[in-house]
Short mmCIF file of N, CA and C in Angstrom, two decimals:
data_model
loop_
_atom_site.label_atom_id
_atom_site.label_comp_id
_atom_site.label_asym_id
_atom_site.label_seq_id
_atom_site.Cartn_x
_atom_site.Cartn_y
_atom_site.Cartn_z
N UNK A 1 64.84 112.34 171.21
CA UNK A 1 65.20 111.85 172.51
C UNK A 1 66.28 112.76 173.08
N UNK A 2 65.74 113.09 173.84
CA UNK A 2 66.97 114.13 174.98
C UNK A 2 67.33 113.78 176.26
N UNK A 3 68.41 113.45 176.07
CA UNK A 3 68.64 112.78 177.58
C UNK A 3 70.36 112.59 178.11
N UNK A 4 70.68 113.09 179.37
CA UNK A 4 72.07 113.85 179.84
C UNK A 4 73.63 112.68 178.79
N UNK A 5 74.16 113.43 178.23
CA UNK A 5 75.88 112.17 177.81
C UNK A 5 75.85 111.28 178.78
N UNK A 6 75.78 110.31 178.03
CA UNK A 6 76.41 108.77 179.02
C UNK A 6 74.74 108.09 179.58
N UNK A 7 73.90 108.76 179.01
CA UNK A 7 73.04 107.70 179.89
C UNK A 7 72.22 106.85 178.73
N UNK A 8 72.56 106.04 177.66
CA UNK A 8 72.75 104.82 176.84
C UNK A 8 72.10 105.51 175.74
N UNK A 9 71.67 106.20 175.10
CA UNK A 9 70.80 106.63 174.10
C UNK A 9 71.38 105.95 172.85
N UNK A 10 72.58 106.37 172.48
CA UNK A 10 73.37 105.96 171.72
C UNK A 10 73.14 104.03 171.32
N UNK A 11 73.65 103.52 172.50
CA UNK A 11 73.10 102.18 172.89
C UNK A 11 71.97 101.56 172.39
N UNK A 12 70.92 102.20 172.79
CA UNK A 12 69.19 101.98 172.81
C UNK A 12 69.40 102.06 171.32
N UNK A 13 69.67 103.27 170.77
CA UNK A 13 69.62 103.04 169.49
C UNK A 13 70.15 101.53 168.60
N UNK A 14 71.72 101.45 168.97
CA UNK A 14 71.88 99.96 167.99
C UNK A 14 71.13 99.11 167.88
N UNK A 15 70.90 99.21 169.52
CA UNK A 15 69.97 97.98 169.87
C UNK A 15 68.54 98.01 169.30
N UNK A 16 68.35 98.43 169.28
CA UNK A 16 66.86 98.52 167.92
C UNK A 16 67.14 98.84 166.81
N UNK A 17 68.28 99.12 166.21
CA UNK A 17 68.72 98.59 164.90
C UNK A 17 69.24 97.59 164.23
N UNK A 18 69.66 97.02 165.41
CA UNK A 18 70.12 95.68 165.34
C UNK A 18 71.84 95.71 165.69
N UNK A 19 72.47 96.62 165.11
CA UNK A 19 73.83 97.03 165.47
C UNK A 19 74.65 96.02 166.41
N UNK A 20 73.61 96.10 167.66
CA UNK A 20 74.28 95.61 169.23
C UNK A 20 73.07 94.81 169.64
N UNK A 21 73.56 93.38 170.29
CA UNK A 21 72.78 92.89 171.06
C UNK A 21 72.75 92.87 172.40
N UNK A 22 71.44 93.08 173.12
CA UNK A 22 71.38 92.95 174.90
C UNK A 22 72.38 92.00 175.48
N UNK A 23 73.31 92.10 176.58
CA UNK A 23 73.14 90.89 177.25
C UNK A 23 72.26 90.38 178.01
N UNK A 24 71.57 91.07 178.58
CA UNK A 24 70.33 90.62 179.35
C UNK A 24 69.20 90.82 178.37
N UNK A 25 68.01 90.24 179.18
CA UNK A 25 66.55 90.81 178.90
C UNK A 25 66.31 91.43 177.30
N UNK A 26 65.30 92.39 176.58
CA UNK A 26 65.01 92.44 175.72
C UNK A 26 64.43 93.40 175.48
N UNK A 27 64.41 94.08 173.94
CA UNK A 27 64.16 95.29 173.51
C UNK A 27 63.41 95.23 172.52
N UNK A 28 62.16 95.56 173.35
CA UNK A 28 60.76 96.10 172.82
C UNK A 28 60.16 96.76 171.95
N UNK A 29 59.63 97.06 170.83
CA UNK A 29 59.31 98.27 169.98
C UNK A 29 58.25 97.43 169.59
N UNK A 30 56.75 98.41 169.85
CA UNK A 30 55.55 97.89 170.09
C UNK A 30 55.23 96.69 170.08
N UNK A 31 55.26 95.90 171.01
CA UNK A 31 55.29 94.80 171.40
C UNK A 31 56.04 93.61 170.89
N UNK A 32 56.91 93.35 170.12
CA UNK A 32 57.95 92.77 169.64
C UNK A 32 59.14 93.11 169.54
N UNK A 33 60.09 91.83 169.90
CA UNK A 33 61.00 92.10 170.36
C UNK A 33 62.14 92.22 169.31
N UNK A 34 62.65 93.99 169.31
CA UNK A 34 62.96 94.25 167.91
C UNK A 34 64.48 93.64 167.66
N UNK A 35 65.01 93.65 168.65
CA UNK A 35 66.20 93.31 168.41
C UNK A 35 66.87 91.92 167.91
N UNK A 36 65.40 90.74 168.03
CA UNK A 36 65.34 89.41 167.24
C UNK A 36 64.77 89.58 166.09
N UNK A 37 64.11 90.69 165.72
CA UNK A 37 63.67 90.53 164.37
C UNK A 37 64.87 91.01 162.48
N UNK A 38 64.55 90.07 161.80
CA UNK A 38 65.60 89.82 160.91
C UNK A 38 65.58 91.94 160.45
N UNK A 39 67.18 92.09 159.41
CA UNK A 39 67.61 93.32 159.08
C UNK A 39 65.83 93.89 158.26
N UNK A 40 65.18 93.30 157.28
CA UNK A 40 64.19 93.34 156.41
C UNK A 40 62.92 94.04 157.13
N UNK A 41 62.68 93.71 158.31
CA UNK A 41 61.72 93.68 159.44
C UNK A 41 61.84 95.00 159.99
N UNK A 42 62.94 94.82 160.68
CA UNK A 42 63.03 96.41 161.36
C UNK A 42 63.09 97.24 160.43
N UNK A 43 63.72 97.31 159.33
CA UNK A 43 63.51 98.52 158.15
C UNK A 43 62.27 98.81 157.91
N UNK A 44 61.09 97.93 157.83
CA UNK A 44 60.22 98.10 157.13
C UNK A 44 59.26 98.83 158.57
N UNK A 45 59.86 98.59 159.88
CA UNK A 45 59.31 99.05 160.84
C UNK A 45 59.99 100.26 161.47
N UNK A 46 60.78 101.25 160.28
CA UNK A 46 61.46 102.55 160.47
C UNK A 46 62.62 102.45 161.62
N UNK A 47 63.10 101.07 162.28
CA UNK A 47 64.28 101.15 162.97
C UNK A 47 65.74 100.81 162.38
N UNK A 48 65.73 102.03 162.01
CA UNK A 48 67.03 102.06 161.24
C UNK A 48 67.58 103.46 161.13
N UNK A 49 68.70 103.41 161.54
CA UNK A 49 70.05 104.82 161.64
C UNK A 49 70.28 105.02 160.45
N UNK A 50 70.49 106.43 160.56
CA UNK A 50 70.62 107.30 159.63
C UNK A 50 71.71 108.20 160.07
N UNK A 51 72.36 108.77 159.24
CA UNK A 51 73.54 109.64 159.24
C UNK A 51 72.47 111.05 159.57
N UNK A 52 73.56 112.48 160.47
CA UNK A 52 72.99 113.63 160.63
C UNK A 52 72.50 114.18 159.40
N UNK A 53 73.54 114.14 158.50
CA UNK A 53 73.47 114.58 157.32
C UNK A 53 72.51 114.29 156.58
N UNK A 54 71.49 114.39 156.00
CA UNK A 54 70.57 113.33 155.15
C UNK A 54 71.35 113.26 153.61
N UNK A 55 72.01 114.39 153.14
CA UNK A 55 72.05 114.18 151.75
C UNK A 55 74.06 115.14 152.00
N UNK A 56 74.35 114.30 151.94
CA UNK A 56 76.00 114.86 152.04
C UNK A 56 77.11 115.29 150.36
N UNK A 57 76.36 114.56 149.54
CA UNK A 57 76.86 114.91 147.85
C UNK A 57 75.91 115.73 147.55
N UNK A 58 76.33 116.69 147.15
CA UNK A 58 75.26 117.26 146.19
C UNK A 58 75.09 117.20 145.10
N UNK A 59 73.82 117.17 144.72
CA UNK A 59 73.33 116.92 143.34
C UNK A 59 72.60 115.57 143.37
N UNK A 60 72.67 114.92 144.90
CA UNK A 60 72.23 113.41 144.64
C UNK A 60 70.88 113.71 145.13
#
């Protein structure tokens, strides 16, 4: 996703990780609304943050 500082990306993200909830209205990820679905759910449906880094110790 590429898109100019400040225009919510960051945001969009919690919010389909669960992080942050809407105050309004609702957030979609193929047709269910991801941001009500339990922590177990969205993992298993790849919405979940990750650090830049993938592997920051080495040797792990």
């Amino acid at each position: 996703m590429l898109w100019p500082n400040g225009a919510g990306m960051t945001t969009l993200l919690k919010m389909l990780s669960g992080e942050v909830q809407p105050r309004a209205g609702q957030v979609l990820f193929a047709g269910v609304a991801a941001h009500a679905q339990p922590q177990a759910a969205r993992c298993q449906a790849g919405l979940v943050r990750t650090s830049q880094i993938p592997q920051p110790f080495e040797g792990l």
